[in-house]
Amino acid sequence: MLNEPVGVLVIGAGASGAAFAWRIADTGMSVLCLEQGPWMKQQDYPSNGLDWEARGMREFSTSPNVRRLPADYPVNEQDSDISPLMFNAVGGSTILWAAHFPRLTPGDFRVKTEDGVGADWPIDYRTLEPYFALNDRMMGVSGLAGDPAYPYHEPPLQPLPLGRVGNTLASGFERLGWHWWPSDSAVLSQEYEGRAACINVGSCLSGCAQGAKASTDITYWPAAQRKGVQVRTGCRVREITVRADGMADGVLYYDAEGQLQEQKAEIVVLACNGVGTPRLLLNSRSRQHPEGLANSSSLVGKNLMLHPYAVVMGIFEEPLQGRRGPTGCLFWSHEFYRTDRSRGFVRGYSFEAIRSVGPAQTALWGTLHGLVPWGEDHHRAFARLYDHAGMLLCITEDLPDETNTVTLDPELTDAHKIPAPKVTYRLSENSRKMLAHAVERAKEALMAAGAVETVAEPLMREAGWHLMGTARMGRDPRTSVVNEWGQAHDVRNLFIVDGSVFVTDGAVNPTSTIQAFALYVADSIKQKMETLFD
Amino acid sequence: MTETPAALNDLHFMKTLLDLLIPPSASGDLPGAGALGLSAAVATALQADPLLGPPVEAAVQALRETTLSQHPEGLPGMAPQAAVKVVEAQLDPMLIMGILLYLYPAYYQHPRVLEGIGEPPRPPFPEGFDVEATDAELLEKLRARRRA
Ligand SMILES: Cc1cc2nc3c(=O)[nH]c(=O)nc-3n(C[C@H](O)[C@H](O)[C@H](O)COP(=O)(O)OP(=O)(O)OC[C@H]3O[C@@H](n4cnc5c(N)ncnc54)[C@H](O)[C@@H]3O)c2cc1C
């Protein structure tokens, strides 16, 4: 029955909410997830039509400010060097993600100890290891076991083929003697758990019509629903409500008809991502929590990390067939991952070799970078670029900085008049140096692979794919928002399971670690159930 | 008296403009964007864009007026070289980019264009594509470096 009190209320049905809900369902407690977006249908994804690129730039854009769909909320990004990106639906941002699936490395959990910067995590790689493995099985991960950059682990499925573009790019790393390894990818190289294998449609970033890419609407959610978890869509949570003693007792949310509803719960779990979670906490002010919920440390919304990216494109004489295959999943390189102070910066970066984009995006990118003019020379210049490009993304580790924030915008609101988030993010000097270094090394690798020319975008603005750090975890309530298993220091029946809890962010995509953490929090709750609120 | 349509809706004018932006290829394999009849789609998309639409519309309107002052038939009547010159002089590159933002997706989804650039004239799904296997030699090298 609608609004019957529940045991566990999860807010947000994305990568972390799905993993958590599935895992906690074993307890027998009633579990409900409120999600502001809808269920997606694979037959509606752009790749079903010739206009797939046009739709990918509009209603399937990675920016909520471009899409402006009913499920979206606006984000003020005027004071940010990088635009925060996301998708709001069952599956969350995994609907559009590239499914590149590295884990944080063991060293990423102890940055302070290793390099004297940032802070150490209160947990380590070993704590999460069983959850990484469980998550790999649930999502369906393809990869090659034995990467020397990681402790040994075996992805459940064989690696995806590198294709001509991957073989070519990898040859450059081989020639230079640099580390590279086929990526762990949450894309199926073979049929798995009733899902079909990847057929190289190449439009991962606007949804996978084949269902081979692991978005959580087709991985965790069906399994969670079979365990009795309910998902209520079109429901936007306005605020978390509290009892007189300051503990959470549920939420107020707008349902699909725009009616304000109240939902009571014994445990509230936030999984709204690194922007949505601090927004909701800051919107949940009360007499007991005047600065926003769980914010006695004043750290809610602070320490936003976004992984500044650069991209370098190599142009090759031979066609590379880079349009075909999982867009973001070729291989990674950790050659420059660890601190080497002679480089002039601390910490490091990874490369993610990716495939290229469709013809319209190639033309747009080419024109923006002065490579493809309009007019008489258009076709010649286009032909030189299209299908002849190989790309390296440079993912840099940005260190936590309290001046990089998610706050509430004083004016901007969403369709329900709920204050919208404002993102303030400025690139640090360390990040700038790291990006510059990465661009030069990427050019070297591309030339070694046979590129005849390279073109760099030294800082990608539309690249805020990873939203982290805005409700960091730690043992000390003065310097963190949640403890080592996601429990809010100030509100013991409130948990956070998304990337907000990251203490530092490594130099790899975060979702494997986010989901492993969400599973770990669920198990921690189960184990501590008797004493949870003591 | 018949009313002159807004420049974006003046299909004859827009056809010429789009053909200048993406002309037919020298080999004839690829059609010009105007000849493909994309004017209406591009105009509709621009008019629905609250940010780009108004400045592009105003600039295109001004372009039509300038060309009409130079030639009785305006842009469509001008020699191609002269037409390119006036477009370059009149339209800010950012506004041209605004048109291309909608023109490229419309152009590069057309079956004739897809065939011309060597792509099958069909949606990517459900057929998908073949991808070459990983180079066996590369794989061997990796296996030799594997962590046990
Ligand atoms: C284009 C793109 C490509 C990416 N590629 C990769 C990649 O290759 N590898 C990788 O590791 N990561 C990638 N990411 C990042 C990855 O998608 C995220 O790290 C991951 O989805 C975060 O999970 P989450 O559960 O924290 O948040 P999300 O998956 O974003 O889910 C949050 C959910 O909460 C809901 N929500 C928010 N606020 C409310 C509210 N008030 N009420 C109700 N519901 C609410 C939202 O609608 C959303 O569905 C990519 C992201 C994007 C956008």
XYZ file of C-alpha atoms and ligand atoms in Angstrom:
735
model
C 0.000 0.000 0.000
C 1.243 3.455 -0.859
C 3.095 5.157 1.978
C 2.969 2.265 4.358
C 6.055 2.822 6.574
C 9.041 0.786 5.405
C 12.131 -0.629 7.020
C 14.655 0.738 4.550
C 14.080 3.675 2.250
C 16.645 4.121 -0.524
C 16.660 7.439 -2.373
C 17.999 7.143 -5.913
C 17.922 4.081 -8.177
C 21.294 4.525 -9.895
C 24.496 2.540 -9.628
C 24.800 2.601 -5.853
C 21.126 2.574 -4.841
C 20.518 -0.547 -6.921
C 23.476 -2.476 -5.496
C 22.595 -1.500 -1.943
C 18.869 -2.307 -2.277
C 19.588 -5.731 -3.755
C 22.025 -6.621 -0.991
C 19.969 -5.329 1.937
C 16.842 -7.121 0.748
C 18.088 -10.374 2.315
C 17.343 -9.024 5.767
C 13.632 -9.458 5.272
C 13.056 -5.772 6.037
C 10.725 -4.029 3.634
C 12.807 -2.046 1.147
C 11.482 0.830 -0.963
C 13.390 2.963 -3.444
C 12.162 6.397 -4.489
C 13.487 7.538 -7.847
C 12.697 10.822 -9.564
C 13.140 9.379 -13.058
C 11.276 6.704 -15.040
C 12.088 3.159 -16.141
C 13.854 3.307 -19.501
C 12.865 1.167 -22.493
C 15.538 -0.260 -24.727
C 13.396 0.258 -27.828
C 13.415 4.011 -27.120
C 17.191 4.353 -27.154
C 18.582 6.477 -30.002
C 20.548 3.650 -31.663
C 17.228 2.256 -32.890
C 17.054 5.093 -35.428
C 19.150 6.871 -38.011
C 18.913 10.017 -35.888
C 20.874 8.426 -33.030
C 23.503 11.119 -32.891
C 20.991 13.969 -32.993
C 18.986 12.427 -30.147
C 22.165 11.711 -28.235
C 22.840 15.443 -28.195
C 19.342 16.379 -27.086
C 17.084 14.259 -24.883
C 19.898 11.769 -24.257
C 22.512 14.434 -23.652
C 24.696 13.700 -20.652
C 23.948 17.170 -19.277
C 20.716 17.705 -17.347
C 20.902 21.368 -18.338
C 20.637 20.392 -22.008
C 18.039 17.610 -21.618
C 15.736 19.453 -19.264
C 13.465 16.414 -18.992
C 10.834 16.198 -16.233
C 13.130 13.870 -14.269
C 15.993 16.357 -14.364
C 16.911 19.130 -12.016
C 19.010 22.070 -13.217
C 22.565 22.547 -11.973
C 24.137 25.983 -11.824
C 27.599 25.360 -13.253
C 28.603 28.947 -14.020
C 31.407 28.890 -11.469
C 32.745 25.516 -12.462
C 35.589 24.683 -14.855
C 33.892 21.338 -15.518
C 30.197 20.626 -16.186
C 28.678 17.998 -13.895
C 26.968 15.261 -15.939
C 24.427 12.631 -14.959
C 21.229 10.850 -15.934
C 18.106 10.598 -13.835
C 16.144 7.371 -14.234
C 16.059 3.868 -12.842
C 19.682 2.953 -13.525
C 20.779 6.540 -12.893
C 23.879 7.628 -14.744
C 24.653 4.022 -15.746
C 22.004 4.485 -18.455
C 24.503 6.698 -20.303
C 27.809 5.621 -18.853
C 30.665 4.094 -20.801
C 30.937 1.101 -18.426
C 34.707 1.351 -18.142
C 35.152 -0.531 -14.888
C 38.499 -0.097 -13.140
C 38.735 -0.376 -9.388
C 40.588 2.114 -7.242
C 44.053 0.691 -6.607
C 45.200 -0.274 -3.081
C 47.401 2.840 -2.883
C 44.418 5.097 -3.598
C 43.068 4.360 -0.127
C 46.150 5.741 1.628
C 47.122 8.902 -0.197
C 48.070 10.787 2.954
C 50.351 8.010 4.131
C 51.978 7.573 0.735
C 52.280 11.178 -0.385
C 51.366 13.431 2.531
C 48.398 14.972 0.721
C 44.620 14.567 0.909
C 43.548 12.071 3.543
C 43.549 8.305 4.013
C 40.337 6.352 3.671
C 39.134 4.623 6.827
C 38.829 1.395 4.801
C 41.216 -0.293 2.404
C 41.190 -2.255 -0.836
C 41.155 -5.588 0.993
C 37.949 -4.618 2.827
C 36.224 -4.007 -0.469
C 37.821 -6.874 -2.399
C 35.014 -9.420 -1.916
C 32.485 -6.748 -2.880
C 34.407 -5.818 -6.019
C 34.186 -9.464 -7.033
C 30.499 -9.799 -6.149
C 29.733 -6.601 -8.010
C 31.648 -7.818 -11.075
C 29.425 -10.898 -11.123
C 26.225 -8.891 -10.702
C 27.084 -6.351 -13.388
C 28.709 -8.842 -15.777
C 32.282 -7.713 -16.264
C 34.568 -8.662 -19.160
C 38.306 -8.435 -18.763
C 41.671 -10.146 -18.692
C 42.958 -11.436 -15.360
C 46.430 -10.592 -14.146
C 46.977 -6.849 -14.622
C 50.165 -6.133 -12.673
C 48.733 -2.739 -11.632
C 46.213 -4.531 -9.375
C 46.024 -7.375 -6.912
C 45.063 -10.483 -8.866
C 41.379 -10.753 -9.724
C 39.432 -12.635 -12.347
C 36.704 -10.848 -14.276
C 33.842 -13.299 -14.838
C 33.856 -12.931 -18.637
C 36.602 -13.013 -21.264
C 37.899 -9.643 -22.481
C 36.177 -7.665 -25.214
C 38.000 -7.601 -28.558
C 40.248 -4.571 -28.985
C 39.412 -4.218 -32.667
C 41.672 -2.460 -35.120
C 41.698 0.798 -33.185
C 42.632 -0.886 -29.898
C 45.332 -3.024 -31.485
C 46.822 0.063 -33.113
C 46.796 2.209 -29.978
C 48.146 -0.610 -27.811
C 51.059 -1.050 -30.197
C 52.168 2.487 -29.284
C 52.294 1.632 -25.587
C 54.157 -1.581 -26.395
C 56.723 0.323 -28.435
C 57.335 2.729 -25.556
C 57.397 -0.088 -23.004
C 54.556 1.551 -21.058
C 52.032 -0.280 -18.967
C 48.702 -1.038 -20.645
C 46.021 -3.624 -20.000
C 42.646 -4.420 -21.632
C 40.014 -2.673 -19.546
C 37.676 -4.388 -17.154
C 34.402 -3.451 -18.822
C 30.836 -3.788 -17.585
C 29.875 -4.846 -21.113
C 29.181 -8.468 -21.974
C 31.660 -10.220 -24.237
C 29.308 -13.219 -24.225
C 25.751 -14.027 -23.199
C 25.398 -13.811 -19.436
C 22.518 -14.212 -17.003
C 19.912 -13.869 -19.751
C 21.527 -10.787 -21.253
C 22.830 -10.822 -24.824
C 26.463 -10.159 -25.755
C 27.679 -6.865 -27.133
C 27.234 -6.500 -30.904
C 29.383 -3.365 -31.198
C 26.553 -0.912 -31.814
C 28.918 1.846 -30.651
C 26.404 4.188 -29.079
C 26.914 3.272 -25.408
C 26.729 6.904 -24.324
C 23.086 7.224 -25.293
C 21.886 3.931 -23.825
C 22.470 0.316 -24.864
C 19.557 -1.054 -26.894
C 21.155 -4.494 -26.878
C 21.274 -4.628 -23.099
C 24.898 -5.765 -23.183
C 26.084 -2.738 -21.223
C 25.411 -3.097 -17.522
C 23.041 -0.361 -16.499
C 21.544 -1.194 -13.132
C 17.955 -1.157 -14.437
C 18.791 -4.452 -16.182
C 21.318 -5.902 -13.742
C 20.602 -5.244 -10.069
C 17.036 -3.985 -10.205
C 15.316 -7.075 -11.648
C 17.189 -9.176 -9.072
C 16.243 -6.776 -6.271
C 12.608 -6.773 -7.337
C 12.583 -10.564 -7.275
C 13.616 -10.253 -3.622
C 10.639 -7.976 -2.982
C 12.244 -4.545 -3.212
C 9.807 -1.921 -4.495
C 10.810 0.896 -6.831
C 8.537 3.910 -7.017
C 9.369 6.105 -10.023
C 8.596 9.748 -10.785
C 9.080 10.511 -7.089
C 11.351 13.407 -6.225
C 12.420 13.618 -2.598
C 12.277 17.157 -1.290
C 13.735 16.595 2.167
C 14.531 14.028 4.788
C 12.421 14.491 7.888
C 13.609 14.002 11.453
C 12.171 13.052 14.823
C 12.506 15.200 17.911
C 15.729 13.372 18.791
C 17.243 14.297 15.446
C 17.090 10.783 13.941
C 15.693 10.458 10.406
C 12.103 9.251 10.230
C 11.364 9.378 6.510
C 11.021 11.823 3.649
C 8.717 14.274 1.978
C 8.518 13.706 -1.767
C 6.574 14.816 -4.806
C 4.919 11.910 -6.574
C 4.477 11.526 -10.334
C 1.314 13.663 -10.166
C 3.158 16.410 -8.320
C 1.410 15.690 -4.993
C 3.461 16.051 -1.834
C 3.666 12.702 -0.042
C 5.134 11.569 3.226
C 7.010 8.293 3.529
C 8.132 6.999 6.888
C 11.092 4.659 7.279
C 13.315 3.191 9.970
C 16.493 3.601 7.920
C 17.094 6.178 5.180
C 19.789 5.571 2.579
C 21.043 8.243 0.229
C 22.177 7.206 -3.261
C 21.605 10.382 -5.265
C 25.237 10.846 -6.449
C 27.861 13.399 -5.463
C 25.645 16.331 -6.435
C 22.142 15.059 -5.588
C 23.104 13.770 -2.136
C 24.587 16.983 -0.701
C 21.735 18.892 -2.328
C 19.209 16.786 -0.455
C 21.087 16.985 2.843
C 21.361 20.770 2.567
C 17.669 20.964 1.683
C 16.839 18.979 4.844
C 17.267 21.744 7.409
C 15.410 21.449 10.677
C 15.527 22.801 14.182
C 17.708 19.832 15.126
C 19.952 20.204 12.089
C 19.932 23.897 11.199
C 22.872 23.677 8.765
C 21.383 20.768 6.900
C 21.179 17.120 7.839
C 24.330 15.334 9.027
C 26.285 18.550 8.659
C 27.781 19.258 12.070
C 31.204 19.053 10.416
C 30.137 21.687 7.831
C 31.580 19.331 5.230
C 28.359 18.464 3.411
C 28.847 19.681 -0.145
C 32.559 20.385 0.315
C 35.589 18.625 -1.207
C 33.865 18.022 -4.534
C 36.117 16.031 -6.849
C 35.401 15.636 -10.559
C 38.471 13.987 -12.149
C 39.669 16.642 -14.596
C 40.026 15.093 -18.062
C 42.020 15.903 -21.160
C 41.581 14.131 -24.478
C 44.158 13.689 -27.191
C 43.194 12.482 -30.624
C 45.633 10.848 -33.010
C 44.909 10.949 -36.712
C 46.043 7.869 -38.595
C 46.431 7.206 -42.298
C 44.769 3.801 -42.136
C 41.076 3.438 -41.262
C 40.709 2.225 -37.664
C 37.022 1.239 -37.500
C 36.875 3.089 -34.211
C 33.175 3.861 -34.512
C 32.364 0.221 -33.865
C 32.388 -1.370 -30.461
C 31.946 -0.275 -26.846
C 32.857 3.399 -26.911
C 34.827 3.762 -23.696
C 36.251 0.303 -23.215
C 39.560 -0.509 -24.880
C 42.422 -0.487 -22.424
C 43.890 1.502 -19.587
C 47.413 2.502 -18.707
C 48.745 3.151 -15.209
C 52.203 4.143 -16.407
C 51.947 7.557 -14.731
C 49.640 6.634 -11.870
C 51.927 7.049 -8.852
C 53.670 10.143 -7.545
C 56.997 11.049 -9.105
C 57.917 14.461 -7.736
C 60.351 15.108 -10.562
C 57.287 15.657 -12.745
C 56.346 18.743 -10.756
C 53.079 17.477 -9.345
C 51.867 15.035 -6.745
C 49.776 11.898 -7.455
C 49.096 10.900 -11.046
C 46.798 9.951 -13.858
C 45.694 7.066 -16.019
C 45.007 6.816 -19.717
C 41.792 5.308 -21.005
C 42.055 4.377 -24.673
C 38.651 4.832 -26.260
C 36.990 4.304 -29.604
C 35.848 7.214 -31.696
C 32.482 8.830 -32.246
C 29.897 8.871 -35.036
C 30.071 11.021 -38.164
C 28.115 14.031 -36.878
C 30.171 14.253 -33.707
C 33.365 13.796 -35.700
C 32.369 16.723 -37.906
C 31.445 18.877 -34.906
C 34.608 18.058 -32.995
C 36.656 18.627 -36.129
C 35.096 22.010 -36.793
C 35.479 23.107 -33.170
C 39.171 22.203 -33.262
C 39.812 23.808 -36.637
C 40.286 20.513 -38.461
C 37.086 20.317 -40.505
C 35.989 23.566 -42.129
C 32.618 24.281 -43.626
C 32.574 24.918 -47.355
C 34.533 23.520 -50.216
C 37.118 21.621 -48.185
C 34.630 20.048 -45.808
C 34.464 16.562 -47.321
C 38.206 16.140 -47.786
C 38.929 17.219 -44.209
C 36.096 15.091 -42.829
C 37.335 11.988 -44.659
C 40.807 12.478 -43.203
C 39.356 12.415 -39.689
C 36.376 10.095 -39.778
C 37.310 6.525 -38.997
C 40.958 7.542 -38.860
C 41.067 8.680 -35.250
C 42.260 6.983 -32.089
C 41.780 8.704 -28.749
C 43.332 8.716 -25.327
C 41.488 10.139 -22.371
C 43.719 11.384 -19.564
C 42.002 10.963 -16.180
C 43.730 12.930 -13.461
C 43.378 12.610 -9.709
C 42.151 15.869 -8.200
C 42.779 16.251 -4.497
C 40.016 17.182 -2.062
C 39.693 20.941 -1.650
C 37.063 22.512 0.583
C 36.561 25.383 -1.839
C 35.214 23.031 -4.501
C 31.605 22.696 -3.498
C 27.996 21.792 -4.062
C 25.798 24.421 -2.413
C 22.173 25.436 -2.803
C 21.576 28.040 -5.468
C 19.776 31.022 -3.920
C 17.455 31.388 -6.930
C 17.502 28.398 -9.231
C 14.934 25.677 -8.482
C 13.632 22.532 -10.150
C 10.098 22.018 -11.451
C 8.902 21.417 -7.862
C 10.468 24.661 -6.642
C 13.097 22.754 -4.664
C 16.380 24.705 -4.504
C 18.771 23.460 -7.167
C 22.467 22.767 -6.639
C 25.233 25.159 -7.556
C 28.571 23.610 -8.380
C 31.718 25.614 -7.753
C 34.846 23.902 -9.001
C 38.203 25.372 -9.928
C 41.127 23.424 -11.253
C 44.120 23.348 -8.898
C 47.649 24.150 -9.978
C 48.532 20.506 -9.319
C 45.764 19.374 -11.679
C 46.864 21.838 -14.357
C 50.417 20.549 -14.286
C 49.229 16.971 -14.312
C 46.938 17.562 -17.303
C 49.741 19.246 -19.242
C 52.061 16.320 -18.517
C 49.386 13.820 -19.496
C 48.671 15.537 -22.804
C 52.339 15.400 -23.819
C 52.659 11.739 -22.873
C 49.419 10.905 -24.720
C 50.762 12.568 -27.846
C 53.916 10.476 -27.511
C 51.910 7.269 -27.238
C 49.756 8.147 -30.238
C 52.751 9.024 -32.399
C 54.402 5.758 -31.341
C 51.239 3.998 -32.485
C 51.583 5.558 -35.927
C 49.511 8.731 -35.737
C 50.464 11.354 -38.302
C 49.039 14.205 -36.267
C 47.680 14.742 -32.776
C 45.105 17.207 -31.506
C 44.546 17.888 -27.817
C 41.752 19.282 -25.731
C 43.816 20.111 -22.632
C 40.820 20.345 -20.283
C 37.471 18.863 -21.262
C 34.638 20.973 -19.945
C 31.832 18.503 -20.691
C 33.472 15.801 -18.630
C 32.065 15.943 -15.106
C 31.084 12.294 -15.271
C 32.403 11.434 -11.817
C 30.806 13.210 -8.851
C 32.637 12.543 -5.610
C 33.692 13.686 -2.165
C 30.810 15.861 -0.987
C 29.942 13.831 2.129
C 33.280 12.221 2.849
C 33.786 9.258 5.134
C 36.133 9.098 8.066
C 36.388 8.104 11.699
C 36.393 11.630 13.101
C 32.978 13.363 13.099
C 34.726 16.733 12.943
C 36.415 15.966 9.635
C 33.915 13.693 7.945
C 30.179 13.254 7.354
C 29.827 9.472 7.512
C 31.826 6.764 9.241
C 33.746 3.950 7.568
C 30.599 2.017 6.725
C 28.491 4.907 5.429
C 26.583 5.759 8.605
C 26.118 9.491 9.187
C 27.982 10.519 12.339
C 25.123 12.833 13.351
C 22.138 10.673 12.345
C 22.665 7.009 13.038
C 19.805 5.731 10.903
C 20.984 7.683 7.865
C 23.454 6.107 5.422
C 25.175 7.333 2.284
C 26.304 4.829 -0.325
C 27.200 6.899 -3.411
C 30.408 8.620 -4.553
C 29.835 11.460 -2.079
C 31.646 9.405 0.530
C 34.937 9.235 -1.405
C 37.830 10.632 0.608
C 40.118 10.879 -2.422
C 39.333 9.750 -5.931
C 42.311 7.967 -7.473
C 42.766 8.414 -11.191
C 40.278 5.882 -12.489
C 36.528 5.835 -13.088
C 34.774 5.394 -9.747
C 31.698 3.241 -10.224
C 33.174 -0.163 -9.489
C 34.364 1.241 -6.138
C 31.101 3.096 -5.481
C 29.084 -0.088 -5.948
C 31.497 -2.239 -3.966
C 31.161 0.258 -1.131
C 27.347 0.190 -1.367
C 27.385 -3.612 -1.047
C 29.795 -3.350 1.876
C 27.515 -0.858 3.665
C 24.559 -3.217 3.213
C 26.526 -6.093 4.728
C 27.796 -3.886 7.552
C 24.234 -2.926 8.414
C 23.220 -6.574 8.381
C 26.081 -7.559 10.641
C 25.505 -4.713 13.088
C 21.728 -4.854 13.033
C 21.376 -5.549 16.759
C 23.445 -2.567 17.774
C 22.861 -0.314 14.793
C 21.569 2.699 16.679
C 23.450 2.318 19.954
C 0.918 41.804 -50.837
C 2.657 38.538 -49.866
C 4.628 38.504 -46.637
C 8.297 37.548 -46.792
C 8.969 34.590 -44.489
C 11.605 34.899 -41.771
C 15.015 34.027 -43.227
C 15.170 30.683 -41.405
C 11.866 29.719 -43.034
C 12.830 30.992 -46.481
C 13.542 27.578 -47.948
C 15.157 28.865 -51.124
C 17.551 31.089 -49.194
C 18.273 28.377 -46.597
C 18.911 25.748 -49.271
C 21.609 27.975 -50.732
C 23.103 28.709 -47.339
C 23.237 25.028 -46.341
C 24.779 24.128 -49.703
C 27.486 26.655 -49.016
C 28.171 25.173 -45.595
C 28.231 21.577 -46.895
C 28.481 21.631 -50.683
C 28.278 18.468 -52.797
C 31.591 16.601 -52.927
C 33.752 16.987 -56.012
C 33.250 13.297 -56.857
C 29.496 13.636 -56.565
C 29.335 10.817 -53.977
C 28.074 13.189 -51.338
C 25.153 15.548 -51.892
C 25.065 19.146 -50.718
C 23.180 19.730 -47.481
C 20.707 22.096 -49.135
C 19.896 19.653 -51.907
C 19.002 17.027 -49.301
C 16.103 19.195 -48.154
C 17.373 19.712 -44.609
C 16.422 23.389 -44.391
C 13.135 22.912 -42.598
C 14.577 20.470 -40.052
C 17.499 22.760 -39.253
C 15.235 25.813 -38.986
C 12.804 24.016 -36.665
C 15.603 22.783 -34.427
C 17.192 26.219 -34.212
C 13.889 27.890 -33.463
C 13.359 25.458 -30.580
C 16.740 26.319 -29.067
C 16.242 29.171 -26.595
C 19.948 29.975 -26.401
C 21.215 29.628 -29.957
C 17.990 30.187 -31.857
C 17.513 33.962 -31.424
C 21.086 35.106 -32.259
C 21.356 32.730 -35.215
C 17.952 33.790 -36.505
C 18.871 37.480 -36.264
C 22.215 36.947 -37.992
C 20.692 34.894 -40.795
C 18.033 37.576 -41.272
C 20.735 40.231 -41.560
C 22.647 38.055 -44.010
C 19.605 37.760 -46.250
C 19.078 41.510 -46.192
C 22.713 42.203 -47.054
C 22.695 39.759 -49.930
C 19.432 41.239 -51.233
C 21.074 44.630 -51.237
C 23.894 43.198 -53.357
C 21.890 41.067 -55.764
C 18.196 41.219 -56.725
C 17.795 37.477 -55.946
C 19.927 37.668 -52.812
C 22.144 34.734 -51.793
C 20.619 32.226 -54.273
C 21.439 34.505 -57.170
C 25.051 35.197 -56.246
C 28.088 33.464 -57.731
C 29.343 30.806 -55.265
C 32.655 32.567 -54.545
C 30.901 35.831 -53.783
C 28.314 34.033 -51.680
C 30.993 32.360 -49.551
C 32.688 35.713 -49.040
C 29.536 37.416 -47.835
C 28.698 34.527 -45.479
C 32.211 34.677 -44.034
C 31.966 38.418 -43.599
C 28.458 38.467 -42.162
C 28.179 35.403 -39.944
C 30.244 35.174 -36.786
C 32.010 31.760 -36.641
C 30.193 30.985 -33.380
C 26.851 31.512 -35.101
C 27.917 29.313 -38.001
C 28.832 26.731 -35.365
C 25.302 27.153 -34.024
C 23.887 26.201 -37.416
C 26.341 23.331 -37.811
C 25.303 21.978 -34.421
C 21.986 21.078 -36.002
C 23.078 20.703 -39.606
C 25.754 18.049 -39.065
C 23.488 15.591 -37.203
C 20.776 16.043 -39.847
C 23.248 15.647 -42.718
C 25.216 12.716 -41.348
C 22.146 10.643 -40.583
C 20.899 10.750 -44.159
C 21.146 7.344 -45.902
C 22.780 8.844 -49.024
C 25.421 10.524 -46.903
C 26.028 7.414 -44.802
C 26.611 5.396 -47.963
C 28.876 8.126 -49.290
C 31.133 7.970 -46.218
C 31.228 4.178 -46.276
C 28.702 3.421 -43.533
C 25.678 1.173 -43.989
C 22.540 3.301 -44.418
C 20.768 1.873 -41.369
C 20.467 2.525 -37.647
C 23.310 1.006 -35.599
C 20.858 -1.299 -33.784
C 19.787 -4.113 -34.125
C 22.463 -5.290 -36.556
C 25.485 -3.795 -34.844
C 28.925 -4.222 -36.376
C 31.818 -6.650 -36.530
C 35.010 -5.798 -34.704
C 38.431 -7.333 -35.292
C 39.795 -9.657 -32.622
C 42.566 -8.615 -30.269
C 45.973 -9.046 -31.879
C 47.205 -12.479 -30.724
C 50.791 -11.269 -30.462
C 49.777 -8.423 -28.163
C 47.818 -10.838 -26.008
C 50.803 -13.158 -25.728
C 52.952 -10.290 -24.500
C 50.369 -9.389 -21.874
C 50.065 -12.964 -20.695
C 53.800 -13.074 -20.161
C 53.522 -10.067 -17.856
C 50.571 -11.359 -15.905
C 50.456 -11.191 -12.165
C 49.754 -14.667 -10.816
C 28.067 9.933 -19.712
C 28.628 9.246 -18.506
C 29.623 8.283 -18.669
C 30.160 7.636 -17.561
N 31.075 6.634 -17.753
C 31.568 5.975 -16.684
C 32.468 4.881 -16.851
O 32.815 4.503 -17.969
N 32.927 4.254 -15.737
C 32.567 4.644 -14.484
O 33.027 4.050 -13.516
N 31.696 5.658 -14.307
C 31.193 6.318 -15.366
N 30.285 7.330 -15.190
C 29.899 7.670 -13.810
C 28.857 6.732 -13.280
O 27.735 6.718 -14.098
C 28.528 7.153 -11.866
O 29.714 7.077 -11.093
C 27.503 6.285 -11.180
O 26.343 6.131 -11.929
C 27.174 6.941 -9.843
O 26.243 6.162 -9.172
P 25.294 6.811 -8.109
O 24.400 5.757 -7.625
O 26.102 7.548 -7.134
O 24.483 7.944 -8.896
P 23.593 7.867 -10.181
O 23.877 6.638 -10.953
O 23.756 9.172 -10.865
O 22.111 7.747 -9.611
C 21.542 8.712 -8.773
C 20.032 8.568 -8.889
O 19.424 9.330 -7.857
C 18.248 9.936 -8.351
N 17.950 11.106 -7.522
C 18.749 12.167 -7.282
N 18.140 13.039 -6.477
C 16.912 12.532 -6.198
C 15.819 12.990 -5.408
N 15.870 14.148 -4.741
N 14.709 12.212 -5.354
C 14.648 11.041 -6.028
N 15.656 10.561 -6.798
C 16.784 11.300 -6.860
C 18.622 10.296 -9.777
O 17.467 10.463 -10.567
C 19.488 9.120 -10.210
O 18.744 8.135 -10.866
C 29.718 7.981 -16.267
C 28.721 8.949 -16.107
C 28.172 9.587 -17.203
C 27.101 10.612 -17.011
